[in-house]
Amino acid sequence: MMPTSTAAPRRECVTTTRVSQAAIGMVVVWFAVFLVTPLGVLATQNLERADIQRVLSDASTWRVVWFSLWQSILSVAATFIIAAPVTWLVGRYEFRGRRPLRALTTVGFLLPSVVVGAAFLAVLPRSMHSSIVAVVLAHAYFNVAVVVRVVGSRLETLDIRLVEAARVLGASSPVAMGTIVWPLCRRAVGSAAIVIFLYCFTSFAVVRVLGGPTRNTIESDIALRAFGIGDISGATVLAFLQVALIVAVVSIVQRAAGREPSHLRAAAPSPEALPQRVRGLALLVVTITSALIAMPLLAVFWRSARVGDEFSLEGWRAVLTTSLFNSVMASLRTAILTGVLGVLLAAATAFVVVRMRGLGRVLDSASVIPLAVSPVTLGLGLVVTFDESWYDWRAAWWFVAVAHTMSAVPLLVRVLVPAWRSIPSRLHEAATVLGAGEFRRLIDVDVRYLKRTFVAGLGLAVAVSLGEFGAASILSRRGAETMPVAVARLLERTGDLIRAQAFALASLLIVFCVGALLVVESATAGRRHAGNR
């Protein structure tokens, strides 16, 4: 009798087949050439003891480090304060509009960081431009989704009966929160804090647009040293210092968060229905959250149709009829190439992770490494490495897509691996009985079953490419620069028409990114529906 289990362990194999060899070879060669080699070249050619001493003994270095640290910590705190009400609401209660509200909180995180910066320029008064308040608010806007998704998901699984039992035993609400809720959620809070800190500590576009010329994070100082004053060695020292600081902070936060206490775990019911007593407060939270998320985006569209104090479409006309249109086309073709390359590489990685045991686990862990390398550092390594002979690719338009693929693949692998493991094993067994070889099973079973997931991955990679700024600001060239780079360049110039053009480009980016994300959501929903039938 044929087994009907949907688990996939039996499909994992310890032998390496030709398909597995091809997948491993593709992934290893790509990352060896475009990740390991650039970082190795940076380390071996630009890390001299004299340069290390010069940079680390410079007081300005530590001013930049200190600013990067304290603005990141302040941004993390502001994010949790702003996100706490909506996180508690969507995490603890079931109500009409809960899922759309949670999706709405994700919008800011999925937008290009330069668009978020432009949005806050549009919505804040001029007196707050180039201020630390603007930087922190933009970072909080960008990262609210992290708290809602990570901490909110943990709250969904929290058994509220534990809190009720503590109250029956005489514990006050603060005591119950401190002894029950916090121990169960602190691991999720720590994880969210780490993610937010990483984004804020390596912030580039937001600080460049809103921080003014006197404020630099380590990330922006790396770009300034490398391409502003030509100090490649100093930039390399800063890049590795940044990695060391990130590892140190992540280790401290993980140790402080500790482990979830096993004695408090219990079977968690679904989120409870919204009680009558908190409906007014819930409505207030929904209204304020929706307004805070929508206002900056609406302000971008409003400013794109204003030149000075008058209504005008000259900004849009300039985007569609001048060289700025080249930026639109450059972003689209780079995003499409990134999507294709990203899906191919992520599919090869996921195939090895799912089908093989030891090597699959190693590759699964290694696939996260690109997330630890900042885009500016990666862009710097690519420029330094591929700068001579037949592999001088710095001016090639597709070279930007190489860097974008590095940022996209780790995310796509996290999407593809669970979906791949969900394929019913009976489909492979039936195909084997019918005489299909491994390659035929891969095409007829895996690819056909995962086609919606591949479409979702393509949309996610396109969205990542459209919004990436750090590496693109280094690799893209004038006349073929991507849209985020063009937006940042225009915002640094003066003139009402120039600003209108910047906001028009930012509006296009919003439309393109939301469109890509709708593709992701549609494909994901379609796969869930197909899986439920």
Protein backbone atom coordinates (compact mmCIF):
# COMPACT_ATOMS: atom_id res chain seq x y z
CA MET A 1 0.00 0.00 0.00
CA MET A 2 1.43 3.35 -0.99
CA PRO A 3 2.08 5.73 1.96
CA THR A 4 0.13 8.96 1.99
CA SER A 5 2.30 11.03 4.30
CA THR A 6 3.10 14.52 3.06
CA ALA A 7 6.43 14.64 4.87
CA ALA A 8 9.52 14.96 2.75
CA PRO A 9 12.39 13.34 4.69
CA ARG A 10 12.39 10.21 2.54
CA ARG A 11 13.08 12.39 -0.51
CA GLU A 12 16.33 13.57 1.06
CA CYS A 13 19.29 11.59 -0.16
CA VAL A 14 22.88 11.16 0.89
CA THR A 15 24.16 10.42 -2.59
CA THR A 16 24.90 13.22 -4.99
CA THR A 17 23.09 12.88 -8.31
CA ARG A 18 23.84 14.78 -11.48
CA VAL A 19 21.00 17.22 -10.83
CA SER A 20 22.27 17.81 -7.30
CA GLN A 21 25.81 18.27 -8.60
CA ALA A 22 24.60 20.85 -11.13
CA ALA A 23 22.62 22.71 -8.44
CA ILE A 24 25.53 22.71 -5.99
CA GLY A 25 27.96 23.82 -8.69
CA MET A 26 25.73 26.71 -9.79
CA VAL A 27 25.30 28.05 -6.26
CA VAL A 28 28.92 27.57 -5.14
CA VAL A 29 30.39 29.17 -8.27
CA TRP A 30 28.05 32.16 -8.14
CA PHE A 31 28.68 32.97 -4.49
CA ALA A 32 32.39 32.22 -4.75
CA VAL A 33 32.77 34.62 -7.67
CA PHE A 34 30.45 37.43 -6.61
CA LEU A 35 30.56 37.29 -2.79
CA VAL A 36 33.57 35.46 -1.39
CA THR A 37 36.07 36.75 -3.95
CA PRO A 38 35.12 40.47 -3.60
CA LEU A 39 35.28 40.26 0.19
CA GLY A 40 38.56 38.38 -0.01
CA VAL A 41 40.04 41.00 -2.35
CA LEU A 42 38.96 43.77 0.02
CA ALA A 43 40.56 42.00 2.97
CA THR A 44 43.83 41.02 1.28
CA GLN A 45 44.51 44.13 -0.77
CA ASN A 46 43.17 46.93 1.42
CA LEU A 47 43.61 45.85 5.04
CA GLU A 48 47.05 47.05 6.04
CA ARG A 49 48.10 47.56 9.67
CA ALA A 50 48.92 51.20 9.00
CA ASP A 51 45.44 51.81 7.55
CA ILE A 52 43.79 50.06 10.49
CA GLN A 53 45.71 52.23 12.95
CA ARG A 54 44.99 55.37 10.92
CA VAL A 55 41.25 54.81 10.80
CA LEU A 56 40.80 53.52 14.35
CA SER A 57 42.87 56.34 15.84
CA ASP A 58 40.85 59.00 14.04
CA ALA A 59 38.34 60.70 16.35
CA SER A 60 35.91 61.21 13.45
CA THR A 61 35.64 57.43 13.04
CA TRP A 62 34.34 57.01 16.56
CA ARG A 63 31.96 59.94 16.17
CA VAL A 64 30.44 58.10 13.20
CA VAL A 65 30.36 54.83 15.16
CA TRP A 66 28.72 56.54 18.14
CA PHE A 67 26.10 58.20 15.94
CA SER A 68 25.36 54.89 14.20
CA LEU A 69 24.91 53.18 17.58
CA TRP A 70 22.78 55.70 19.42
CA GLN A 71 20.49 56.57 16.51
CA SER A 72 19.94 52.82 15.96
CA ILE A 73 19.07 52.25 19.63
CA LEU A 74 16.77 55.28 19.62
CA SER A 75 15.15 54.07 16.39
CA VAL A 76 14.57 50.61 17.89
CA ALA A 77 12.89 52.15 20.94
CA ALA A 78 10.74 54.46 18.82
CA THR A 79 9.68 51.57 16.60
CA PHE A 80 8.50 49.48 19.55
CA ILE A 81 6.64 52.42 21.07
CA ILE A 82 4.82 53.21 17.82
CA ALA A 83 4.15 49.56 16.93
CA ALA A 84 3.07 48.32 20.39
CA PRO A 85 -0.67 49.17 20.19
CA VAL A 86 -1.30 47.70 16.72
CA THR A 87 0.91 44.68 17.49
CA TRP A 88 -1.08 43.85 20.60
CA LEU A 89 -4.34 44.35 18.72
CA VAL A 90 -3.58 42.09 15.74
CA GLY A 91 -1.69 39.59 17.90
CA ARG A 92 -4.35 39.03 20.56
CA TYR A 93 -7.71 39.59 18.90
CA GLU A 94 -9.63 38.38 15.86
CA PHE A 95 -11.81 41.02 14.19
CA ARG A 96 -13.04 42.09 10.78
CA GLY A 97 -10.25 43.87 8.93
CA ARG A 98 -7.47 42.25 10.98
CA ARG A 99 -5.62 40.82 7.99
CA PRO A 100 -5.86 44.00 5.86
CA LEU A 101 -4.58 45.98 8.85
CA ARG A 102 -1.61 43.67 9.26
CA ALA A 103 -0.92 43.90 5.52
CA LEU A 104 -1.10 47.70 5.71
CA THR A 105 1.55 47.79 8.44
CA THR A 106 3.86 45.90 6.07
CA VAL A 107 3.75 48.54 3.35
CA GLY A 108 6.46 50.76 4.81
CA PHE A 109 8.92 47.90 5.22
CA LEU A 110 8.49 46.79 1.63
CA LEU A 111 9.00 50.24 0.13
CA PRO A 112 12.42 51.44 -1.02
CA SER A 113 14.21 53.21 1.82
CA VAL A 114 14.84 56.24 -0.39
CA VAL A 115 11.07 56.49 -0.99
CA VAL A 116 10.47 56.43 2.77
CA GLY A 117 12.99 59.26 3.09
CA ALA A 118 11.26 61.22 0.32
CA ALA A 119 7.88 60.58 1.96
CA PHE A 120 9.01 62.14 5.22
CA LEU A 121 10.46 65.11 3.36
CA ALA A 122 7.00 65.53 1.85
CA VAL A 123 5.01 65.19 5.06
CA LEU A 124 7.27 66.91 7.64
CA PRO A 125 7.65 70.68 7.93
CA ARG A 126 10.87 72.15 6.54
CA SER A 127 12.11 72.90 10.06
CA MET A 128 12.36 69.13 10.69
CA HIS A 129 14.24 68.32 7.51
CA SER A 130 17.87 67.30 8.11
CA SER A 131 17.11 66.43 11.73
CA ILE A 132 17.64 63.36 13.85
CA VAL A 133 13.90 63.36 14.60
CA ALA A 134 13.16 62.86 10.91
CA VAL A 135 15.69 60.02 10.70
CA VAL A 136 14.28 58.20 13.73
CA LEU A 137 10.65 58.61 12.59
CA ALA A 138 11.51 57.29 9.12
CA HIS A 139 13.32 54.30 10.62
CA ALA A 140 10.34 53.58 12.87
CA TYR A 141 7.95 53.85 9.91
CA PHE A 142 10.13 51.46 7.93
CA ASN A 143 10.36 48.85 10.72
CA VAL A 144 6.89 48.79 12.31
CA ALA A 145 6.18 45.72 10.16
CA VAL A 146 9.03 43.83 11.85
CA VAL A 147 7.44 44.22 15.28
CA VAL A 148 3.94 43.41 14.01
CA ARG A 149 5.09 40.31 12.14
CA VAL A 150 7.60 38.89 14.64
CA VAL A 151 6.14 39.87 18.02
CA GLY A 152 2.53 39.79 16.76
CA SER A 153 2.99 36.22 15.52
CA ARG A 154 4.28 35.22 18.97
CA LEU A 155 1.32 36.88 20.66
CA GLU A 156 -1.01 34.87 18.41
CA THR A 157 0.34 31.67 19.97
CA LEU A 158 0.27 33.01 23.55
CA ASP A 159 -2.17 31.06 25.72
CA ILE A 160 -4.13 33.80 27.46
CA ARG A 161 -5.37 31.22 29.96
CA LEU A 162 -1.97 31.44 31.66
CA VAL A 163 -2.54 35.14 32.32
CA GLU A 164 -6.08 34.47 33.56
CA ALA A 165 -4.77 31.79 35.91
CA ALA A 166 -2.20 34.22 37.32
CA ARG A 167 -4.94 36.79 37.97
CA VAL A 168 -7.12 34.18 39.70
CA LEU A 169 -4.18 33.50 41.99
CA GLY A 170 -4.07 37.18 42.92
CA ALA A 171 -1.51 38.64 40.49
CA SER A 172 -2.16 42.16 39.26
CA SER A 173 -2.11 42.93 35.54
CA PRO A 174 1.47 44.34 35.62
CA VAL A 175 2.67 41.30 37.58
CA ALA A 176 0.93 38.92 35.15
CA MET A 177 2.50 40.74 32.21
CA GLY A 178 5.94 40.58 33.79
CA THR A 179 5.81 36.95 34.88
CA ILE A 180 3.81 35.38 32.01
CA VAL A 181 3.65 37.51 28.88
CA TRP A 182 7.17 38.97 28.93
CA PRO A 183 9.04 35.67 29.46
CA LEU A 184 7.10 34.11 26.59
CA CYS A 185 7.61 37.08 24.26
CA ARG A 186 11.10 38.31 25.11
CA ARG A 187 12.74 35.98 22.58
CA ALA A 188 10.50 37.39 19.82
CA VAL A 189 11.14 40.94 21.05
CA GLY A 190 14.88 40.28 20.95
CA SER A 191 14.67 38.90 17.41
CA ALA A 192 12.67 41.90 16.22
CA ALA A 193 15.09 44.29 17.95
CA ILE A 194 18.04 42.65 16.20
CA VAL A 195 16.44 42.98 12.76
CA ILE A 196 15.50 46.62 13.37
CA PHE A 197 18.95 47.42 14.73
CA LEU A 198 20.61 45.88 11.66
CA TYR A 199 18.51 47.98 9.29
CA CYS A 200 19.05 51.19 11.26
CA PHE A 201 22.75 50.63 11.98
CA THR A 202 23.47 50.07 8.28
CA SER A 203 21.04 52.78 7.17
CA PHE A 204 22.22 54.65 4.10
CA ALA A 205 19.41 56.13 2.03
CA VAL A 206 17.32 57.42 4.96
CA VAL A 207 20.32 59.12 6.59
CA ARG A 208 21.49 60.52 3.26
CA VAL A 209 18.06 61.99 2.45
CA LEU A 210 16.95 63.12 5.93
CA GLY A 211 20.10 63.37 8.05
CA GLY A 212 21.77 66.24 6.25
CA PRO A 213 25.43 66.57 5.24
CA THR A 214 26.79 66.55 8.81
CA ARG A 215 25.41 63.13 9.81
CA ASN A 216 26.88 59.85 8.64
CA THR A 217 26.34 56.25 9.66
CA ILE A 218 29.21 53.82 9.17
CA GLU A 219 27.48 52.69 5.97
CA SER A 220 27.30 56.16 4.46
CA ASP A 221 30.84 56.94 5.64
CA ILE A 222 32.11 53.84 3.81
CA ALA A 223 30.59 55.18 0.59
CA LEU A 224 31.96 58.68 1.28
CA ARG A 225 35.49 57.44 1.90
CA ALA A 226 35.52 55.08 -1.07
CA PHE A 227 33.91 57.24 -3.73
CA GLY A 228 34.03 60.73 -2.29
CA ILE A 229 37.69 60.99 -1.33
CA GLY A 230 39.10 57.77 -2.83
CA ASP A 231 40.14 56.22 0.50
CA ILE A 232 39.45 52.57 -0.40
CA SER A 233 41.62 51.25 2.43
CA GLY A 234 39.84 53.39 5.02
CA ALA A 235 36.46 52.31 3.67
CA THR A 236 37.51 48.66 3.92
CA VAL A 237 38.57 49.07 7.55
CA LEU A 238 35.20 50.65 8.33
CA ALA A 239 33.36 47.85 6.51
CA PHE A 240 34.98 45.14 8.63
CA LEU A 241 34.58 47.25 11.78
CA GLN A 242 30.87 47.46 11.00
CA VAL A 243 30.62 43.68 10.67
CA ALA A 244 32.43 43.21 14.00
CA LEU A 245 30.11 45.67 15.78
CA ILE A 246 27.02 43.99 14.30
CA VAL A 247 28.17 40.55 15.48
CA ALA A 248 28.88 41.94 18.96
CA VAL A 249 25.49 43.65 19.32
CA VAL A 250 23.57 40.66 17.96
CA SER A 251 25.37 38.35 20.41
CA ILE A 252 24.59 40.66 23.35
CA VAL A 253 20.90 40.94 22.46
CA GLN A 254 20.52 37.20 21.89
CA ARG A 255 22.15 36.47 25.24
CA ALA A 256 19.93 39.03 26.98
CA ALA A 257 16.78 37.63 25.37
CA GLY A 258 17.59 34.14 26.63
CA ARG A 259 15.42 31.14 25.94
CA GLU A 260 11.71 30.79 26.21
CA PRO A 261 10.78 29.18 29.56
CA SER A 262 9.48 25.69 28.79
CA HIS A 263 7.39 25.51 31.97
CA LEU A 264 5.12 28.28 30.65
CA ARG A 265 4.38 26.65 27.29
CA ALA A 266 0.87 25.44 26.67
CA ALA A 267 -1.43 24.64 23.78
CA ALA A 268 -2.39 28.01 22.33
CA PRO A 269 -5.93 28.75 21.21
CA SER A 270 -6.74 30.97 18.26
CA PRO A 271 -6.85 34.75 18.89
CA GLU A 272 -9.95 35.60 20.88
CA ALA A 273 -12.84 37.66 19.55
CA LEU A 274 -12.54 41.38 20.15
CA PRO A 275 -14.24 42.14 23.51
CA GLN A 276 -16.86 44.86 23.62
CA ARG A 277 -14.93 46.82 26.24
CA VAL A 278 -11.93 47.43 23.96
CA ARG A 279 -13.71 48.04 20.66
CA GLY A 280 -13.52 51.81 20.98
CA LEU A 281 -9.81 51.66 21.74
CA ALA A 282 -9.30 49.20 18.86
CA LEU A 283 -11.03 51.56 16.45
CA LEU A 284 -8.77 54.40 17.61
CA VAL A 285 -5.66 52.24 17.10
CA VAL A 286 -6.79 51.19 13.60
CA THR A 287 -7.57 54.78 12.62
CA ILE A 288 -4.30 56.25 13.90
CA THR A 289 -2.18 53.42 12.44
CA SER A 290 -3.84 53.65 9.04
CA ALA A 291 -3.40 57.43 8.95
CA LEU A 292 0.25 57.28 10.00
CA ILE A 293 1.05 54.75 7.27
CA ALA A 294 -1.00 56.35 4.49
CA MET A 295 -0.15 60.02 5.04
CA PRO A 296 3.52 59.94 3.97
CA LEU A 297 2.68 57.98 0.80
CA LEU A 298 -0.18 60.27 -0.14
CA ALA A 299 2.12 63.23 0.49
CA VAL A 300 4.58 61.86 -2.09
CA PHE A 301 1.87 61.75 -4.78
CA TRP A 302 0.64 65.20 -3.74
CA ARG A 303 4.11 66.73 -3.96
CA SER A 304 4.70 65.09 -7.36
CA ALA A 305 1.86 67.20 -8.74
CA ARG A 306 3.05 70.49 -7.21
CA VAL A 307 5.69 72.89 -8.47
CA GLY A 308 6.09 75.49 -5.78
CA ASP A 309 2.62 76.35 -4.52
CA GLU A 310 0.84 75.58 -7.79
CA PHE A 311 -0.67 72.42 -9.21
CA SER A 312 1.44 71.18 -12.12
CA LEU A 313 2.29 67.92 -13.90
CA GLU A 314 5.64 69.23 -15.13
CA GLY A 315 7.45 66.87 -12.79
CA TRP A 316 5.71 63.86 -14.35
CA ARG A 317 6.20 65.22 -17.84
CA ALA A 318 9.94 65.59 -17.23
CA VAL A 319 10.19 62.03 -15.94
CA LEU A 320 8.48 60.62 -19.01
CA THR A 321 10.20 62.78 -21.64
CA THR A 322 13.76 63.41 -20.38
CA SER A 323 16.76 61.29 -19.47
CA LEU A 324 15.03 60.39 -16.21
CA PHE A 325 13.00 57.90 -18.23
CA ASN A 326 16.28 56.01 -18.69
CA SER A 327 16.30 55.48 -14.93
CA VAL A 328 12.83 53.97 -15.10
CA MET A 329 13.88 51.55 -17.83
CA ALA A 330 17.19 50.76 -16.08
CA SER A 331 15.34 49.87 -12.86
CA LEU A 332 12.81 47.69 -14.67
CA ARG A 333 15.34 45.70 -16.70
CA THR A 334 17.62 45.31 -13.66
CA ALA A 335 14.66 44.14 -11.56
CA ILE A 336 13.57 41.61 -14.17
CA LEU A 337 17.09 40.19 -14.50
CA THR A 338 17.40 40.08 -10.71
CA GLY A 339 14.12 38.18 -10.52
CA VAL A 340 15.20 35.58 -13.07
CA LEU A 341 18.69 35.10 -11.59
CA GLY A 342 17.37 35.14 -8.03
CA VAL A 343 14.72 32.50 -8.66
CA LEU A 344 17.20 30.22 -10.47
CA LEU A 345 19.81 30.48 -7.71
CA ALA A 346 17.28 30.17 -4.89
CA ALA A 347 15.67 27.17 -6.59
CA ALA A 348 19.07 25.47 -6.91
CA THR A 349 19.83 26.22 -3.25
CA ALA A 350 16.42 25.04 -2.03
CA PHE A 351 16.74 21.85 -4.11
CA VAL A 352 19.99 20.94 -2.33
CA VAL A 353 18.65 21.94 1.09
CA VAL A 354 15.57 19.74 0.70
CA ARG A 355 17.14 16.75 -1.10
CA MET A 356 20.42 16.38 0.79
CA ARG A 357 21.17 16.07 4.47
CA GLY A 358 24.47 17.34 5.81
CA LEU A 359 25.39 19.41 2.77
CA GLY A 360 21.85 20.76 2.63
CA ARG A 361 22.05 22.03 6.21
CA VAL A 362 25.42 23.65 5.53
CA LEU A 363 24.12 25.36 2.40
CA ASP A 364 20.96 26.47 4.21
CA SER A 365 23.06 28.21 6.87
CA ALA A 366 25.51 29.65 4.32
CA SER A 367 22.68 31.14 2.25
CA VAL A 368 22.03 33.66 5.05
CA ILE A 369 25.58 35.08 4.91
CA PRO A 370 24.81 37.72 2.20
CA LEU A 371 22.38 39.37 4.64
CA ALA A 372 25.28 40.04 7.00
CA VAL A 373 27.20 41.92 4.30
CA SER A 374 25.96 45.46 3.80
CA PRO A 375 25.06 46.45 0.21
CA VAL A 376 27.63 49.25 0.20
CA THR A 377 30.37 46.86 1.31
CA LEU A 378 29.37 44.36 -1.35
CA GLY A 379 29.26 47.08 -4.00
CA LEU A 380 32.69 48.29 -2.95
CA GLY A 381 34.09 44.76 -3.18
CA LEU A 382 32.60 44.24 -6.64
CA VAL A 383 34.04 47.53 -7.91
CA VAL A 384 37.51 46.79 -6.55
CA THR A 385 37.53 43.20 -7.83
CA PHE A 386 36.07 43.48 -11.32
CA ASP A 387 38.02 46.48 -12.54
CA GLU A 388 40.48 45.23 -15.16
CA SER A 389 41.07 43.02 -18.19
CA TRP A 390 38.13 41.22 -19.79
CA TYR A 391 36.20 41.16 -16.50
CA ASP A 392 36.00 44.93 -16.12
CA TRP A 393 32.22 44.84 -15.74
CA ARG A 394 31.76 48.00 -13.69
CA ALA A 395 30.01 49.86 -16.53
CA ALA A 396 27.78 46.94 -17.55
CA TRP A 397 24.10 47.52 -16.76
CA TRP A 398 23.61 43.91 -15.66
CA PHE A 399 26.32 44.20 -13.01
CA VAL A 400 23.89 46.00 -10.70
CA ALA A 401 21.58 42.97 -10.91
CA VAL A 402 24.44 40.79 -9.61
CA ALA A 403 24.55 42.76 -6.36
CA HIS A 404 20.74 42.83 -6.11
CA THR A 405 20.63 39.06 -6.54
CA MET A 406 22.85 38.67 -3.48
CA SER A 407 20.26 40.55 -1.41
CA ALA A 408 17.30 38.66 -2.89
CA VAL A 409 18.48 35.03 -2.80
CA PRO A 410 18.51 34.59 1.03
CA LEU A 411 14.90 35.82 1.18
CA LEU A 412 13.80 33.61 -1.71
CA VAL A 413 15.41 30.53 -0.14
CA ARG A 414 13.36 31.15 3.02
CA VAL A 415 10.23 31.15 0.83
CA LEU A 416 11.09 28.18 -1.38
CA VAL A 417 12.38 25.66 1.16
CA PRO A 418 9.15 25.33 3.22
CA ALA A 419 7.08 25.19 0.03
CA TRP A 420 9.36 22.52 -1.45
CA ARG A 421 9.12 20.43 1.70
CA SER A 422 5.32 20.61 1.56
CA ILE A 423 5.17 18.67 -1.73
CA PRO A 424 3.36 15.36 -1.01
CA SER A 425 5.86 12.52 -1.17
CA ARG A 426 3.31 10.31 -2.92
CA LEU A 427 3.70 12.43 -6.06
CA HIS A 428 7.40 11.56 -6.29
CA GLU A 429 6.71 7.94 -5.48
CA ALA A 430 4.08 7.69 -8.19
CA ALA A 431 6.40 9.33 -10.73
CA THR A 432 9.18 6.89 -9.78
CA VAL A 433 6.87 3.91 -10.22
CA LEU A 434 6.00 5.22 -13.69
CA GLY A 435 9.69 5.26 -14.58
CA ALA A 436 10.50 8.97 -14.30
CA GLY A 437 14.12 9.82 -13.57
CA GLU A 438 15.21 12.55 -11.15
CA PHE A 439 15.31 15.32 -13.76
CA ARG A 440 11.87 14.36 -15.08
CA ARG A 441 10.49 14.30 -11.53
CA LEU A 442 12.03 17.70 -10.91
CA ILE A 443 10.22 19.18 -13.92
CA ASP A 444 6.93 17.31 -13.80
CA VAL A 445 6.44 17.24 -10.02
CA ASP A 446 8.48 19.92 -8.25
CA VAL A 447 8.41 22.73 -10.80
CA ARG A 448 4.75 22.17 -11.63
CA TYR A 449 3.75 22.06 -7.95
CA LEU A 450 5.84 25.12 -7.06
CA LYS A 451 5.01 27.33 -10.04
CA ARG A 452 2.98 29.76 -7.92
CA THR A 453 5.79 29.90 -5.36
CA PHE A 454 8.26 30.68 -8.14
CA VAL A 455 5.99 33.51 -9.30
CA ALA A 456 5.84 34.83 -5.72
CA GLY A 457 9.64 34.61 -5.52
CA LEU A 458 9.98 36.46 -8.81
CA GLY A 459 7.76 39.27 -7.50
CA LEU A 460 9.70 39.44 -4.23
CA ALA A 461 13.05 39.62 -6.04
CA VAL A 462 11.72 42.35 -8.33
CA ALA A 463 10.55 44.35 -5.30
CA VAL A 464 13.96 43.94 -3.62
CA SER A 465 15.76 45.12 -6.76
CA LEU A 466 13.46 48.09 -7.33
CA GLY A 467 14.11 49.38 -3.82
CA GLU A 468 17.81 48.58 -3.31
CA PHE A 469 19.90 51.72 -2.96
CA GLY A 470 23.28 51.01 -1.33
CA ALA A 471 24.93 48.82 -3.96
CA ALA A 472 23.11 50.58 -6.82
CA SER A 473 24.46 53.97 -5.72
CA ILE A 474 27.97 52.57 -6.21
CA LEU A 475 27.51 50.38 -9.29
CA SER A 476 24.97 52.20 -11.47
CA ARG A 477 26.23 54.84 -13.89
CA ARG A 478 24.84 58.26 -14.80
CA GLY A 479 22.38 57.86 -17.66
CA ALA A 480 21.56 54.31 -16.54
CA GLU A 481 21.17 54.82 -12.79
CA THR A 482 18.33 53.07 -11.03
CA MET A 483 15.28 54.97 -9.83
CA PRO A 484 16.23 55.08 -6.11
CA VAL A 485 19.64 56.54 -7.03
CA ALA A 486 17.99 59.13 -9.30
CA VAL A 487 15.51 60.07 -6.55
CA ALA A 488 18.32 60.62 -4.03
CA ARG A 489 20.32 62.69 -6.53
CA LEU A 490 17.34 64.91 -7.34
CA LEU A 491 16.47 65.42 -3.67
CA GLU A 492 19.97 66.74 -3.02
CA ARG A 493 19.45 69.52 -5.58
CA THR A 494 17.46 72.70 -5.16
CA GLY A 495 14.53 73.95 -7.20
CA ASP A 496 10.79 73.27 -7.08
CA LEU A 497 10.69 71.50 -10.45
CA ILE A 498 13.62 69.26 -9.50
CA ARG A 499 11.82 68.29 -6.30
CA ALA A 500 8.63 67.56 -8.24
CA GLN A 501 10.59 65.23 -10.52
CA ALA A 502 12.03 63.43 -7.50
CA PHE A 503 8.59 62.91 -6.01
CA ALA A 504 7.21 61.75 -9.37
CA LEU A 505 9.95 59.11 -9.59
CA ALA A 506 9.26 58.13 -5.98
CA SER A 507 5.56 57.78 -6.84
CA LEU A 508 6.42 55.45 -9.71
CA LEU A 509 8.55 53.38 -7.36
CA ILE A 510 5.62 53.07 -4.96
CA VAL A 511 3.36 51.88 -7.81
CA PHE A 512 5.93 49.37 -9.11
CA CYS A 513 6.75 47.97 -5.66
CA VAL A 514 3.11 47.63 -4.63
CA GLY A 515 2.41 45.94 -7.98
CA ALA A 516 5.24 43.45 -7.40
CA LEU A 517 4.02 42.75 -3.89
CA LEU A 518 0.45 42.20 -5.11
CA VAL A 519 1.87 39.55 -7.43
CA VAL A 520 3.54 37.94 -4.41
CA GLU A 521 0.35 38.04 -2.34
CA SER A 522 -1.80 36.74 -5.20
CA ALA A 523 0.57 33.86 -5.94
CA THR A 524 0.89 32.99 -2.25
CA ALA A 525 -2.87 33.07 -1.72
CA GLY A 526 -3.37 30.94 -4.83
CA ARG A 527 -0.90 28.33 -3.54
CA ARG A 528 -2.65 28.21 -0.16
CA HIS A 529 -5.99 27.77 -1.91
CA ALA A 530 -4.63 25.02 -4.11
CA GLY A 531 -3.11 23.29 -1.10
CA ASN A 532 -6.43 23.33 0.77
CA ARG A 533 -8.35 21.61 -1.99
